[in-house]
JSON list of C-alpha atoms in Angstrom, two decimals:
[
{"chain": "X", "resi": 1, "resn": "UNK", "atom": "CA", "xyz": [74.60, 83.51, 106.27]},
{"chain": "X", "resi": 2, "resn": "UNK", "atom": "CA", "xyz": [77.81, 85.82, 107.17]},
{"chain": "X", "resi": 3, "resn": "UNK", "atom": "CA", "xyz": [78.37, 88.84, 105.36]},
{"chain": "X", "resi": 4, "resn": "UNK", "atom": "CA", "xyz": [81.10, 91.17, 104.88]},
{"chain": "X", "resi": 5, "resn": "UNK", "atom": "CA", "xyz": [79.72, 93.83, 106.00]},
{"chain": "X", "resi": 6, "resn": "UNK", "atom": "CA", "xyz": [79.00, 94.89, 110.13]},
{"chain": "X", "resi": 7, "resn": "UNK", "atom": "CA", "xyz": [78.08, 97.96, 111.33]},
{"chain": "X", "resi": 8, "resn": "UNK", "atom": "CA", "xyz": [80.38, 100.82, 111.58]},
{"chain": "X", "resi": 9, "resn": "UNK", "atom": "CA", "xyz": [81.07, 101.60, 115.84]},
{"chain": "X", "resi": 10, "resn": "UNK", "atom": "CA", "xyz": [81.72, 105.76, 114.37]},
{"chain": "X", "resi": 11, "resn": "UNK", "atom": "CA", "xyz": [78.75, 105.65, 112.31]},
{"chain": "X", "resi": 12, "resn": "UNK", "atom": "CA", "xyz": [76.24, 103.31, 112.84]},
{"chain": "X", "resi": 13, "resn": "UNK", "atom": "CA", "xyz": [75.65, 102.23, 109.55]},
{"chain": "X", "resi": 14, "resn": "UNK", "atom": "CA", "xyz": [77.75, 99.49, 107.39]},
{"chain": "X", "resi": 15, "resn": "UNK", "atom": "CA", "xyz": [81.13, 98.94, 107.24]},
{"chain": "X", "resi": 16, "resn": "UNK", "atom": "CA", "xyz": [83.60, 96.36, 105.11]},
{"chain": "X", "resi": 17, "resn": "UNK", "atom": "CA", "xyz": [85.15, 93.98, 106.49]},
{"chain": "X", "resi": 18, "resn": "UNK", "atom": "CA", "xyz": [88.28, 96.32, 106.96]},
{"chain": "X", "resi": 19, "resn": "UNK", "atom": "CA", "xyz": [86.85, 98.83, 108.84]},
{"chain": "X", "resi": 20, "resn": "UNK", "atom": "CA", "xyz": [86.15, 96.51, 111.35]},
{"chain": "X", "resi": 21, "resn": "UNK", "atom": "CA", "xyz": [89.00, 94.68, 111.74]},
{"chain": "X", "resi": 22, "resn": "UNK", "atom": "CA", "xyz": [91.68, 96.65, 111.00]},
{"chain": "X", "resi": 23, "resn": "UNK", "atom": "CA", "xyz": [92.89, 98.52, 114.73]},
{"chain": "X", "resi": 24, "resn": "UNK", "atom": "CA", "xyz": [92.64, 101.80, 112.72]},
{"chain": "X", "resi": 25, "resn": "UNK", "atom": "CA", "xyz": [88.81, 101.75, 113.09]},
{"chain": "X", "resi": 26, "resn": "UNK", "atom": "CA", "xyz": [88.70, 102.12, 117.35]},
{"chain": "X", "resi": 27, "resn": "UNK", "atom": "CA", "xyz": [90.87, 105.61, 116.46]},
{"chain": "X", "resi": 28, "resn": "UNK", "atom": "CA", "xyz": [89.09, 108.86, 115.83]},
{"chain": "X", "resi": 29, "resn": "UNK", "atom": "CA", "xyz": [90.86, 112.00, 113.48]},
{"chain": "X", "resi": 30, "resn": "UNK", "atom": "CA", "xyz": [89.96, 115.22, 113.92]},
{"chain": "X", "resi": 31, "resn": "UNK", "atom": "CA", "xyz": [87.90, 116.27, 110.34]},
{"chain": "X", "resi": 32, "resn": "UNK", "atom": "CA", "xyz": [88.48, 120.63, 109.66]},
{"chain": "X", "resi": 33, "resn": "UNK", "atom": "CA", "xyz": [88.16, 122.73, 106.76]},
{"chain": "X", "resi": 34, "resn": "UNK", "atom": "CA", "xyz": [90.85, 124.26, 104.44]},
{"chain": "X", "resi": 35, "resn": "UNK", "atom": "CA", "xyz": [91.42, 126.67, 106.83]},
{"chain": "X", "resi": 36, "resn": "UNK", "atom": "CA", "xyz": [92.30, 124.23, 109.79]},
{"chain": "X", "resi": 37, "resn": "UNK", "atom": "CA", "xyz": [89.12, 124.38, 111.43]},
{"chain": "X", "resi": 38, "resn": "UNK", "atom": "CA", "xyz": [87.62, 121.72, 113.58]},
{"chain": "X", "resi": 39, "resn": "UNK", "atom": "CA", "xyz": [84.69, 120.62, 111.37]},
{"chain": "X", "resi": 40, "resn": "UNK", "atom": "CA", "xyz": [83.49, 117.18, 113.44]},
{"chain": "X", "resi": 41, "resn": "UNK", "atom": "CA", "xyz": [84.88, 113.78, 114.77]},
{"chain": "X", "resi": 42, "resn": "UNK", "atom": "CA", "xyz": [85.90, 110.86, 112.17]},
{"chain": "X", "resi": 43, "resn": "UNK", "atom": "CA", "xyz": [86.51, 107.48, 112.21]},
{"chain": "X", "resi": 44, "resn": "UNK", "atom": "CA", "xyz": [90.18, 107.70, 111.11]},
{"chain": "X", "resi": 45, "resn": "UNK", "atom": "CA", "xyz": [90.12, 104.59, 109.18]},
{"chain": "X", "resi": 46, "resn": "UNK", "atom": "CA", "xyz": [87.60, 106.49, 106.91]},
{"chain": "X", "resi": 47, "resn": "UNK", "atom": "CA", "xyz": [89.02, 109.41, 106.51]},
{"chain": "X", "resi": 48, "resn": "UNK", "atom": "CA", "xyz": [91.72, 107.67, 105.39]},
{"chain": "X", "resi": 49, "resn": "UNK", "atom": "CA", "xyz": [89.83, 105.28, 102.24]},
{"chain": "X", "resi": 50, "resn": "UNK", "atom": "CA", "xyz": [87.74, 105.86, 99.65]},
{"chain": "X", "resi": 51, "resn": "UNK", "atom": "CA", "xyz": [87.27, 109.80, 98.66]},
{"chain": "X", "resi": 52, "resn": "UNK", "atom": "CA", "xyz": [88.82, 110.64, 102.28]},
{"chain": "X", "resi": 53, "resn": "UNK", "atom": "CA", "xyz": [87.74, 113.08, 104.88]},
{"chain": "X", "resi": 54, "resn": "UNK", "atom": "CA", "xyz": [90.14, 115.72, 104.97]},
{"chain": "X", "resi": 55, "resn": "UNK", "atom": "CA", "xyz": [91.51, 116.06, 108.81]},
{"chain": "X", "resi": 56, "resn": "UNK", "atom": "CA", "xyz": [94.30, 117.61, 110.95]},
{"chain": "X", "resi": 57, "resn": "UNK", "atom": "CA", "xyz": [97.74, 116.03, 110.91]},
{"chain": "X", "resi": 58, "resn": "UNK", "atom": "CA", "xyz": [101.33, 117.01, 111.80]},
{"chain": "X", "resi": 59, "resn": "UNK", "atom": "CA", "xyz": [104.87, 116.11, 111.02]},
{"chain": "X", "resi": 60, "resn": "UNK", "atom": "CA", "xyz": [108.21, 116.26, 112.98]},
{"chain": "X", "resi": 61, "resn": "UNK", "atom": "CA", "xyz": [111.21, 117.55, 112.26]},
{"chain": "X", "resi": 62, "resn": "UNK", "atom": "CA", "xyz": [113.57, 116.11, 114.76]},
{"chain": "X", "resi": 63, "resn": "UNK", "atom": "CA", "xyz": [117.40, 117.52, 114.21]},
{"chain": "X", "resi": 64, "resn": "UNK", "atom": "CA", "xyz": [120.74, 116.94, 116.07]},
{"chain": "X", "resi": 65, "resn": "UNK", "atom": "CA", "xyz": [122.77, 119.98, 116.63]},
{"chain": "X", "resi": 66, "resn": "UNK", "atom": "CA", "xyz": [124.56, 120.38, 113.11]},
{"chain": "X", "resi": 67, "resn": "UNK", "atom": "CA", "xyz": [121.35, 120.54, 110.98]},
{"chain": "X", "resi": 68, "resn": "UNK", "atom": "CA", "xyz": [121.39, 116.53, 110.71]},
{"chain": "X", "resi": 69, "resn": "UNK", "atom": "CA", "xyz": [117.43, 115.56, 110.50]},
{"chain": "X", "resi": 70, "resn": "UNK", "atom": "CA", "xyz": [116.66, 112.31, 111.75]},
{"chain": "X", "resi": 71, "resn": "UNK", "atom": "CA", "xyz": [114.63, 109.86, 109.00]},
{"chain": "X", "resi": 72, "resn": "UNK", "atom": "CA", "xyz": [113.21, 107.36, 110.08]},
{"chain": "X", "resi": 73, "resn": "UNK", "atom": "CA", "xyz": [111.18, 104.19, 108.30]},
{"chain": "X", "resi": 74, "resn": "UNK", "atom": "CA", "xyz": [107.50, 103.52, 108.63]},
{"chain": "X", "resi": 75, "resn": "UNK", "atom": "CA", "xyz": [107.02, 99.58, 109.41]},
{"chain": "X", "resi": 76, "resn": "UNK", "atom": "CA", "xyz": [106.04, 97.91, 107.01]},
{"chain": "X", "resi": 77, "resn": "UNK", "atom": "CA", "xyz": [102.81, 96.65, 109.24]},
{"chain": "X", "resi": 78, "resn": "UNK", "atom": "CA", "xyz": [101.94, 100.34, 108.43]},
{"chain": "X", "resi": 79, "resn": "UNK", "atom": "CA", "xyz": [98.68, 100.27, 106.18]},
{"chain": "X", "resi": 80, "resn": "UNK", "atom": "CA", "xyz": [100.19, 103.32, 104.06]},
{"chain": "X", "resi": 81, "resn": "UNK", "atom": "CA", "xyz": [103.21, 104.49, 102.74]},
{"chain": "X", "resi": 82, "resn": "UNK", "atom": "CA", "xyz": [104.98, 100.78, 104.50]},
{"chain": "X", "resi": 83, "resn": "UNK", "atom": "CA", "xyz": [109.20, 100.76, 104.54]},
{"chain": "X", "resi": 84, "resn": "UNK", "atom": "CA", "xyz": [109.32, 104.94, 103.56]},
{"chain": "X", "resi": 85, "resn": "UNK", "atom": "CA", "xyz": [111.18, 107.64, 104.78]},
{"chain": "X", "resi": 86, "resn": "UNK", "atom": "CA", "xyz": [109.80, 110.03, 106.71]},
{"chain": "X", "resi": 87, "resn": "UNK", "atom": "CA", "xyz": [110.96, 112.62, 108.95]},
{"chain": "X", "resi": 88, "resn": "UNK", "atom": "CA", "xyz": [111.34, 111.80, 111.36]},
{"chain": "X", "resi": 89, "resn": "UNK", "atom": "CA", "xyz": [107.62, 111.29, 113.12]},
{"chain": "X", "resi": 90, "resn": "UNK", "atom": "CA", "xyz": [104.11, 111.52, 111.38]},
{"chain": "X", "resi": 91, "resn": "UNK", "atom": "CA", "xyz": [100.53, 111.42, 112.87]},
{"chain": "X", "resi": 92, "resn": "UNK", "atom": "CA", "xyz": [96.99, 112.91, 114.19]},
{"chain": "X", "resi": 93, "resn": "UNK", "atom": "CA", "xyz": [96.15, 114.87, 117.01]},
{"chain": "X", "resi": 94, "resn": "UNK", "atom": "CA", "xyz": [93.57, 113.20, 119.18]},
{"chain": "X", "resi": 95, "resn": "UNK", "atom": "CA", "xyz": [90.03, 115.58, 119.78]},
{"chain": "X", "resi": 96, "resn": "UNK", "atom": "CA", "xyz": [91.29, 117.99, 121.69]},
{"chain": "X", "resi": 97, "resn": "UNK", "atom": "CA", "xyz": [94.81, 117.32, 122.24]},
{"chain": "X", "resi": 98, "resn": "UNK", "atom": "CA", "xyz": [96.64, 120.11, 120.85]},
{"chain": "X", "resi": 99, "resn": "UNK", "atom": "CA", "xyz": [99.40, 119.49, 118.15]},
{"chain": "X", "resi": 100, "resn": "UNK", "atom": "CA", "xyz": [102.40, 120.09, 119.91]},
{"chain": "X", "resi": 101, "resn": "UNK", "atom": "CA", "xyz": [101.22, 117.82, 122.66]},
{"chain": "X", "resi": 102, "resn": "UNK", "atom": "CA", "xyz": [100.04, 114.35, 120.43]},
{"chain": "X", "resi": 103, "resn": "UNK", "atom": "CA", "xyz": [104.13, 115.55, 118.88]},
{"chain": "X", "resi": 104, "resn": "UNK", "atom": "CA", "xyz": [105.78, 115.02, 122.29]},
{"chain": "X", "resi": 105, "resn": "UNK", "atom": "CA", "xyz": [103.17, 111.95, 122.62]},
{"chain": "X", "resi": 106, "resn": "UNK", "atom": "CA", "xyz": [104.38, 110.80, 119.42]},
{"chain": "X", "resi": 107, "resn": "UNK", "atom": "CA", "xyz": [107.53, 111.08, 120.03]},
{"chain": "X", "resi": 108, "resn": "UNK", "atom": "CA", "xyz": [108.71, 109.13, 122.41]},
{"chain": "X", "resi": 109, "resn": "UNK", "atom": "CA", "xyz": [105.70, 105.86, 121.43]},
{"chain": "X", "resi": 110, "resn": "UNK", "atom": "CA", "xyz": [107.52, 105.47, 118.34]},
{"chain": "X", "resi": 111, "resn": "UNK", "atom": "CA", "xyz": [111.40, 106.65, 118.97]},
{"chain": "X", "resi": 112, "resn": "UNK", "atom": "CA", "xyz": [112.14, 106.88, 122.85]},
{"chain": "X", "resi": 113, "resn": "UNK", "atom": "CA", "xyz": [112.26, 110.82, 122.08]},
{"chain": "X", "resi": 114, "resn": "UNK", "atom": "CA", "xyz": [111.40, 112.22, 125.63]},
{"chain": "X", "resi": 115, "resn": "UNK", "atom": "CA", "xyz": [111.08, 115.76, 126.15]},
{"chain": "X", "resi": 116, "resn": "UNK", "atom": "CA", "xyz": [114.14, 115.98, 128.29]},
{"chain": "X", "resi": 117, "resn": "UNK", "atom": "CA", "xyz": [116.04, 115.85, 125.01]},
{"chain": "X", "resi": 118, "resn": "UNK", "atom": "CA", "xyz": [115.10, 119.03, 123.20]},
{"chain": "X", "resi": 119, "resn": "UNK", "atom": "CA", "xyz": [112.98, 122.31, 124.57]},
{"chain": "X", "resi": 120, "resn": "UNK", "atom": "CA", "xyz": [112.24, 124.53, 121.24]},
{"chain": "X", "resi": 121, "resn": "UNK", "atom": "CA", "xyz": [109.43, 122.26, 120.11]},
{"chain": "X", "resi": 122, "resn": "UNK", "atom": "CA", "xyz": [107.70, 124.96, 117.58]},
{"chain": "X", "resi": 123, "resn": "UNK", "atom": "CA", "xyz": [105.43, 124.19, 114.70]},
{"chain": "X", "resi": 124, "resn": "UNK", "atom": "CA", "xyz": [106.97, 126.10, 111.97]},
{"chain": "X", "resi": 125, "resn": "UNK", "atom": "CA", "xyz": [104.47, 125.69, 109.00]},
{"chain": "X", "resi": 126, "resn": "UNK", "atom": "CA", "xyz": [100.99, 124.40, 107.44]},
{"chain": "X", "resi": 127, "resn": "UNK", "atom": "CA", "xyz": [99.35, 122.91, 104.68]},
{"chain": "X", "resi": 128, "resn": "UNK", "atom": "CA", "xyz": [96.87, 121.15, 102.64]},
{"chain": "X", "resi": 129, "resn": "UNK", "atom": "CA", "xyz": [97.91, 117.59, 100.37]},
{"chain": "X", "resi": 130, "resn": "UNK", "atom": "CA", "xyz": [96.08, 115.21, 98.78]},
{"chain": "X", "resi": 131, "resn": "UNK", "atom": "CA", "xyz": [98.04, 112.03, 97.80]},
{"chain": "X", "resi": 132, "resn": "UNK", "atom": "CA", "xyz": [96.73, 108.74, 97.25]},
{"chain": "X", "resi": 133, "resn": "UNK", "atom": "CA", "xyz": [98.75, 105.50, 97.72]},
{"chain": "X", "resi": 134, "resn": "UNK", "atom": "CA", "xyz": [98.84, 102.66, 95.68]},
{"chain": "X", "resi": 135, "resn": "UNK", "atom": "CA", "xyz": [94.79, 100.42, 96.34]},
{"chain": "X", "resi": 136, "resn": "UNK", "atom": "CA", "xyz": [95.31, 100.97, 99.61]},
{"chain": "X", "resi": 137, "resn": "UNK", "atom": "CA", "xyz": [94.41, 104.68, 100.73]},
{"chain": "X", "resi": 138, "resn": "UNK", "atom": "CA", "xyz": [94.73, 107.91, 100.77]},
{"chain": "X", "resi": 139, "resn": "UNK", "atom": "CA", "xyz": [96.38, 110.55, 102.62]},
{"chain": "X", "resi": 140, "resn": "UNK", "atom": "CA", "xyz": [94.22, 114.00, 102.53]},
{"chain": "X", "resi": 141, "resn": "UNK", "atom": "CA", "xyz": [95.73, 116.07, 106.12]},
{"chain": "X", "resi": 142, "resn": "UNK", "atom": "CA", "xyz": [95.44, 120.05, 106.89]},
{"chain": "X", "resi": 143, "resn": "UNK", "atom": "CA", "xyz": [99.82, 119.38, 107.62]},
{"chain": "X", "resi": 144, "resn": "UNK", "atom": "CA", "xyz": [101.45, 120.36, 110.21]},
{"chain": "X", "resi": 145, "resn": "UNK", "atom": "CA", "xyz": [104.92, 121.05, 111.12]},
{"chain": "X", "resi": 146, "resn": "UNK", "atom": "CA", "xyz": [106.71, 121.38, 113.89]},
{"chain": "X", "resi": 147, "resn": "UNK", "atom": "CA", "xyz": [110.32, 120.80, 114.90]},
{"chain": "X", "resi": 148, "resn": "UNK", "atom": "CA", "xyz": [113.15, 120.08, 117.62]},
{"chain": "X", "resi": 149, "resn": "UNK", "atom": "CA", "xyz": [116.62, 119.88, 117.78]},
{"chain": "X", "resi": 150, "resn": "UNK", "atom": "CA", "xyz": [117.45, 117.00, 120.20]},
{"chain": "X", "resi": 151, "resn": "UNK", "atom": "CA", "xyz": [120.58, 118.22, 122.77]},
{"chain": "X", "resi": 152, "resn": "UNK", "atom": "CA", "xyz": [120.62, 114.28, 123.30]},
{"chain": "X", "resi": 153, "resn": "UNK", "atom": "CA", "xyz": [120.40, 111.60, 120.48]},
{"chain": "X", "resi": 154, "resn": "UNK", "atom": "CA", "xyz": [119.58, 108.78, 122.31]},
{"chain": "X", "resi": 155, "resn": "UNK", "atom": "CA", "xyz": [117.04, 106.74, 121.13]},
{"chain": "X", "resi": 156, "resn": "UNK", "atom": "CA", "xyz": [114.71, 103.68, 121.48]},
{"chain": "X", "resi": 157, "resn": "UNK", "atom": "CA", "xyz": [112.66, 102.69, 118.35]},
{"chain": "X", "resi": 158, "resn": "UNK", "atom": "CA", "xyz": [109.83, 100.41, 118.37]},
{"chain": "X", "resi": 159, "resn": "UNK", "atom": "CA", "xyz": [110.05, 97.78, 116.50]},
{"chain": "X", "resi": 160, "resn": "UNK", "atom": "CA", "xyz": [106.31, 98.24, 115.38]},
{"chain": "X", "resi": 161, "resn": "UNK", "atom": "CA", "xyz": [106.56, 102.20, 114.26]},
{"chain": "X", "resi": 162, "resn": "UNK", "atom": "CA", "xyz": [110.01, 101.89, 112.99]},
{"chain": "X", "resi": 163, "resn": "UNK", "atom": "CA", "xyz": [112.28, 99.90, 110.73]},
{"chain": "X", "resi": 164, "resn": "UNK", "atom": "CA", "xyz": [114.83, 101.19, 111.01]},
{"chain": "X", "resi": 165, "resn": "UNK", "atom": "CA", "xyz": [116.32, 105.03, 111.62]},
{"chain": "X", "resi": 166, "resn": "UNK", "atom": "CA", "xyz": [119.16, 107.43, 110.13]},
{"chain": "X", "resi": 167, "resn": "UNK", "atom": "CA", "xyz": [120.66, 111.01, 110.41]},
{"chain": "X", "resi": 168, "resn": "UNK", "atom": "CA", "xyz": [120.94, 112.42, 107.25]},
{"chain": "X", "resi": 169, "resn": "UNK", "atom": "CA", "xyz": [122.51, 116.45, 106.70]},
{"chain": "X", "resi": 170, "resn": "UNK", "atom": "CA", "xyz": [119.76, 118.14, 106.03]},
{"chain": "X", "resi": 171, "resn": "UNK", "atom": "CA", "xyz": [119.66, 120.56, 103.07]},
{"chain": "X", "resi": 172, "resn": "UNK", "atom": "CA", "xyz": [122.35, 118.18, 101.07]},
{"chain": "X", "resi": 173, "resn": "UNK", "atom": "CA", "xyz": [119.12, 115.68, 101.38]},
{"chain": "X", "resi": 174, "resn": "UNK", "atom": "CA", "xyz": [117.29, 118.84, 99.32]},
{"chain": "X", "resi": 175, "resn": "UNK", "atom": "CA", "xyz": [119.64, 119.62, 97.39]},
{"chain": "X", "resi": 176, "resn": "UNK", "atom": "CA", "xyz": [121.43, 115.81, 95.79]},
{"chain": "X", "resi": 177, "resn": "UNK", "atom": "CA", "xyz": [118.03, 114.26, 95.42]},
{"chain": "X", "resi": 178, "resn": "UNK", "atom": "CA", "xyz": [118.87, 111.96, 93.09]},
{"chain": "X", "resi": 179, "resn": "UNK", "atom": "CA", "xyz": [121.27, 110.75, 95.22]},
{"chain": "X", "resi": 180, "resn": "UNK", "atom": "CA", "xyz": [118.90, 109.64, 97.84]},
{"chain": "X", "resi": 181, "resn": "UNK", "atom": "CA", "xyz": [115.92, 108.58, 95.93]},
{"chain": "X", "resi": 182, "resn": "UNK", "atom": "CA", "xyz": [116.24, 105.02, 96.39]},
{"chain": "X", "resi": 183, "resn": "UNK", "atom": "CA", "xyz": [114.54, 105.97, 100.10]},
{"chain": "X", "resi": 184, "resn": "UNK", "atom": "CA", "xyz": [110.99, 106.60, 98.68]},
{"chain": "X", "resi": 185, "resn": "UNK", "atom": "CA", "xyz": [110.60, 109.47, 100.68]},
{"chain": "X", "resi": 186, "resn": "UNK", "atom": "CA", "xyz": [106.82, 109.69, 102.19]},
{"chain": "X", "resi": 187, "resn": "UNK", "atom": "CA", "xyz": [104.78, 112.60, 100.03]},
{"chain": "X", "resi": 188, "resn": "UNK", "atom": "CA", "xyz": [104.20, 114.85, 103.34]},
{"chain": "X", "resi": 189, "resn": "UNK", "atom": "CA", "xyz": [107.55, 115.18, 103.95]},
{"chain": "X", "resi": 190, "resn": "UNK", "atom": "CA", "xyz": [108.84, 115.83, 100.41]},
{"chain": "X", "resi": 191, "resn": "UNK", "atom": "CA", "xyz": [106.33, 118.53, 100.82]},
{"chain": "X", "resi": 192, "resn": "UNK", "atom": "CA", "xyz": [107.25, 119.76, 104.90]},
{"chain": "X", "resi": 193, "resn": "UNK", "atom": "CA", "xyz": [111.61, 120.04, 103.79]},
{"chain": "X", "resi": 194, "resn": "UNK", "atom": "CA", "xyz": [110.53, 121.94, 99.64]},
{"chain": "X", "resi": 195, "resn": "UNK", "atom": "CA", "xyz": [108.62, 124.23, 101.57]},
{"chain": "X", "resi": 196, "resn": "UNK", "atom": "CA", "xyz": [110.85, 124.87, 103.83]},
{"chain": "X", "resi": 197, "resn": "UNK", "atom": "CA", "xyz": [114.20, 125.74, 102.11]},
{"chain": "X", "resi": 198, "resn": "UNK", "atom": "CA", "xyz": [113.03, 126.86, 99.72]},
{"chain": "X", "resi": 199, "resn": "UNK", "atom": "CA", "xyz": [110.72, 129.84, 101.21]}
]
Protein backbone atom coordinates (compact mmCIF):
# COMPACT_ATOMS: atom_id res chain seq x y z
CA UNK A 1 0.00 0.00 0.00
CA UNK A 2 1.41 3.42 -0.99
CA UNK A 3 1.28 6.47 1.24
CA UNK A 4 2.17 10.13 0.78
CA UNK A 5 4.66 10.12 3.65
CA UNK A 6 8.24 8.99 3.95
CA UNK A 7 11.09 9.57 6.37
CA UNK A 8 12.51 13.07 6.29
CA UNK A 9 16.25 12.67 5.64
CA UNK A 10 17.01 15.60 7.92
CA UNK A 11 14.99 14.52 10.94
CA UNK A 12 14.21 10.82 10.51
CA UNK A 13 10.52 11.55 11.10
CA UNK A 14 7.64 11.29 8.68
CA UNK A 15 7.61 13.90 5.93
CA UNK A 16 5.11 14.74 3.21
CA UNK A 17 5.66 13.79 -0.42
CA UNK A 18 6.57 17.42 -1.13
CA UNK A 19 9.29 17.33 1.52
CA UNK A 20 10.93 14.25 0.02
CA UNK A 21 10.55 15.29 -3.63
CA UNK A 22 11.36 19.01 -3.62
CA UNK A 23 14.98 19.94 -4.37
CA UNK A 24 15.17 22.02 -1.19
CA UNK A 25 14.63 18.85 0.87
CA UNK A 26 18.28 17.97 0.33
CA UNK A 27 19.53 21.35 1.55
CA UNK A 28 20.18 22.70 5.04
CA UNK A 29 19.88 26.14 6.61
CA UNK A 30 21.10 27.53 9.92
CA UNK A 31 18.36 28.04 12.52
CA UNK A 32 19.03 31.10 14.69
CA UNK A 33 17.56 33.06 17.58
CA UNK A 34 16.40 36.65 17.23
CA UNK A 35 19.98 37.88 17.70
CA UNK A 36 21.26 35.65 14.86
CA UNK A 37 22.98 33.23 17.22
CA UNK A 38 23.19 29.76 15.67
CA UNK A 39 20.87 27.18 17.24
CA UNK A 40 21.03 24.15 14.95
CA UNK A 41 21.11 23.05 11.33
CA UNK A 42 17.66 22.30 9.91
CA UNK A 43 16.11 21.13 6.68
CA UNK A 44 15.54 24.05 4.30
CA UNK A 45 12.09 22.98 3.15
CA UNK A 46 10.94 22.37 6.72
CA UNK A 47 12.14 25.89 7.64
CA UNK A 48 9.88 27.32 4.91
CA UNK A 49 6.66 25.35 5.54
CA UNK A 50 4.07 25.07 8.31
CA UNK A 51 4.88 27.52 11.10
CA UNK A 52 8.44 27.77 9.79
CA UNK A 53 11.77 27.90 11.60
CA UNK A 54 13.65 31.15 12.03
CA UNK A 55 16.89 30.91 10.05
CA UNK A 56 19.83 32.88 8.71
CA UNK A 57 19.56 34.54 5.30
CA UNK A 58 20.91 37.42 3.26
CA UNK A 59 19.87 39.83 0.53
CA UNK A 60 22.32 41.67 -1.70
CA UNK A 61 21.89 45.11 -3.23
CA UNK A 62 24.16 45.46 -6.26
CA UNK A 63 24.74 48.98 -7.58
CA UNK A 64 26.49 50.55 -10.52
CA UNK A 65 28.58 53.71 -10.29
CA UNK A 66 25.51 55.88 -10.99
CA UNK A 67 23.60 54.56 -7.94
CA UNK A 68 21.26 52.37 -9.97
CA UNK A 69 20.29 49.16 -8.18
CA UNK A 70 20.13 45.88 -10.08
CA UNK A 71 16.72 44.23 -9.71
CA UNK A 72 16.48 40.54 -10.59
CA UNK A 73 13.16 38.83 -11.22
CA UNK A 74 12.85 35.49 -9.51
CA UNK A 75 12.37 32.57 -11.85
CA UNK A 76 8.77 31.31 -12.31
CA UNK A 77 10.07 27.95 -11.07
CA UNK A 78 10.80 29.33 -7.58
CA UNK A 79 8.47 27.87 -4.92
CA UNK A 80 8.15 31.14 -2.98
CA UNK A 81 7.75 34.63 -4.45
CA UNK A 82 8.10 33.30 -7.98
CA UNK A 83 8.22 36.07 -10.65
CA UNK A 84 8.59 38.77 -7.96
CA UNK A 85 11.41 41.27 -8.29
CA UNK A 86 14.29 41.06 -5.85
CA UNK A 87 17.20 43.32 -5.25
CA UNK A 88 19.55 41.66 -6.46
CA UNK A 89 20.16 38.20 -4.99
CA UNK A 90 18.77 36.57 -1.85
CA UNK A 91 19.63 33.21 -0.34
CA UNK A 92 20.93 31.39 2.75
CA UNK A 93 24.52 30.74 3.80
CA UNK A 94 25.43 27.09 4.17
CA UNK A 95 26.37 25.87 7.66
CA UNK A 96 29.84 27.21 8.46
CA UNK A 97 29.77 29.71 5.59
CA UNK A 98 30.02 33.47 6.13
CA UNK A 99 27.50 35.86 4.64
CA UNK A 100 30.22 37.33 2.40
CA UNK A 101 31.29 33.90 1.12
CA UNK A 102 27.69 32.93 0.41
CA UNK A 103 27.06 36.23 -1.37
CA UNK A 104 30.05 35.84 -3.67
CA UNK A 105 28.94 32.33 -4.50
CA UNK A 106 25.33 33.28 -5.28
CA UNK A 107 26.27 36.36 -7.32
CA UNK A 108 28.38 34.17 -9.57
CA UNK A 109 25.91 31.28 -9.74
CA UNK A 110 22.79 33.37 -10.39
CA UNK A 111 24.12 36.35 -12.36
CA UNK A 112 27.61 35.43 -13.53
CA UNK A 113 29.04 38.31 -11.48
CA UNK A 114 32.58 37.49 -10.38
CA UNK A 115 34.59 39.05 -7.51
CA UNK A 116 36.83 40.96 -9.93
CA UNK A 117 33.78 43.07 -10.89
CA UNK A 118 33.49 44.60 -7.37
CA UNK A 119 35.78 45.19 -4.39
CA UNK A 120 33.52 46.75 -1.77
CA UNK A 121 31.24 43.93 -0.62
CA UNK A 122 30.10 44.65 2.93
CA UNK A 123 27.28 43.98 5.40
CA UNK A 124 25.25 47.15 6.02
CA UNK A 125 22.22 46.00 8.04
CA UNK A 126 20.44 43.04 9.60
CA UNK A 127 16.77 42.57 10.51
CA UNK A 128 14.23 39.89 11.36
CA UNK A 129 10.97 39.41 9.49
CA UNK A 130 8.28 36.80 8.89
CA UNK A 131 6.03 36.72 5.82
CA UNK A 132 3.71 34.06 4.38
CA UNK A 133 3.36 33.52 0.63
CA UNK A 134 -0.09 32.36 -0.52
CA UNK A 135 -0.52 28.78 0.71
CA UNK A 136 2.96 27.74 -0.44
CA UNK A 137 5.03 28.53 2.64
CA UNK A 138 6.81 31.37 4.38
CA UNK A 139 10.04 33.17 5.09
CA UNK A 140 11.05 33.65 8.74
CA UNK A 141 14.53 35.02 8.59
CA UNK A 142 17.20 37.05 10.28
CA UNK A 143 18.32 38.69 7.08
CA UNK A 144 21.69 40.36 6.57
CA UNK A 145 21.85 43.10 3.94
CA UNK A 146 25.00 43.31 1.84
CA UNK A 147 25.98 45.88 -0.77
CA UNK A 148 28.55 46.13 -3.51
CA UNK A 149 29.18 48.36 -6.53
CA UNK A 150 30.06 46.93 -9.92
CA UNK A 151 32.88 48.45 -11.90
CA UNK A 152 31.85 46.13 -14.76
CA UNK A 153 28.10 45.63 -15.35
CA UNK A 154 28.55 42.49 -17.47
CA UNK A 155 26.00 39.82 -16.49
CA UNK A 156 25.41 36.20 -17.45
CA UNK A 157 22.17 35.25 -15.61
CA UNK A 158 21.13 31.66 -15.04
CA UNK A 159 17.56 31.34 -16.42
CA UNK A 160 16.77 28.67 -13.81
CA UNK A 161 17.25 31.38 -11.15
CA UNK A 162 16.58 34.69 -12.89
CA UNK A 163 13.54 35.49 -15.03
CA UNK A 164 14.66 39.01 -15.96
CA UNK A 165 16.74 41.93 -14.74
CA UNK A 166 16.85 45.72 -14.88
CA UNK A 167 18.85 48.64 -13.53
CA UNK A 168 16.67 51.14 -11.62
CA UNK A 169 17.58 54.46 -9.94
CA UNK A 170 17.61 53.44 -6.28
CA UNK A 171 16.17 56.55 -4.62
CA UNK A 172 13.68 57.07 -7.46
CA UNK A 173 12.37 53.55 -6.84
CA UNK A 174 11.75 54.32 -3.18
CA UNK A 175 10.37 57.84 -3.67
CA UNK A 176 8.00 56.84 -6.49
CA UNK A 177 6.67 53.47 -5.41
CA UNK A 178 3.42 53.85 -7.37
CA UNK A 179 5.42 53.92 -10.59
CA UNK A 180 6.96 50.55 -9.78
CA UNK A 181 4.14 48.70 -8.01
CA UNK A 182 3.49 46.46 -11.04
CA UNK A 183 6.90 44.87 -10.35
CA UNK A 184 5.69 43.11 -7.17
CA UNK A 185 8.81 43.52 -5.08
CA UNK A 186 9.94 40.80 -2.66
CA UNK A 187 9.12 41.77 0.94
CA UNK A 188 12.69 41.40 2.22
CA UNK A 189 13.98 43.75 -0.48
CA UNK A 190 11.31 46.34 0.29
CA UNK A 191 12.21 46.19 3.99
CA UNK A 192 15.94 46.44 3.29
CA UNK A 193 15.41 49.45 1.02
CA UNK A 194 13.03 51.19 3.45
CA UNK A 195 15.46 50.74 6.33
CA UNK A 196 18.37 51.91 4.21
CA UNK A 197 16.72 55.09 2.92
CA UNK A 198 14.83 56.17 6.05
CA UNK A 199 17.48 55.68 8.75
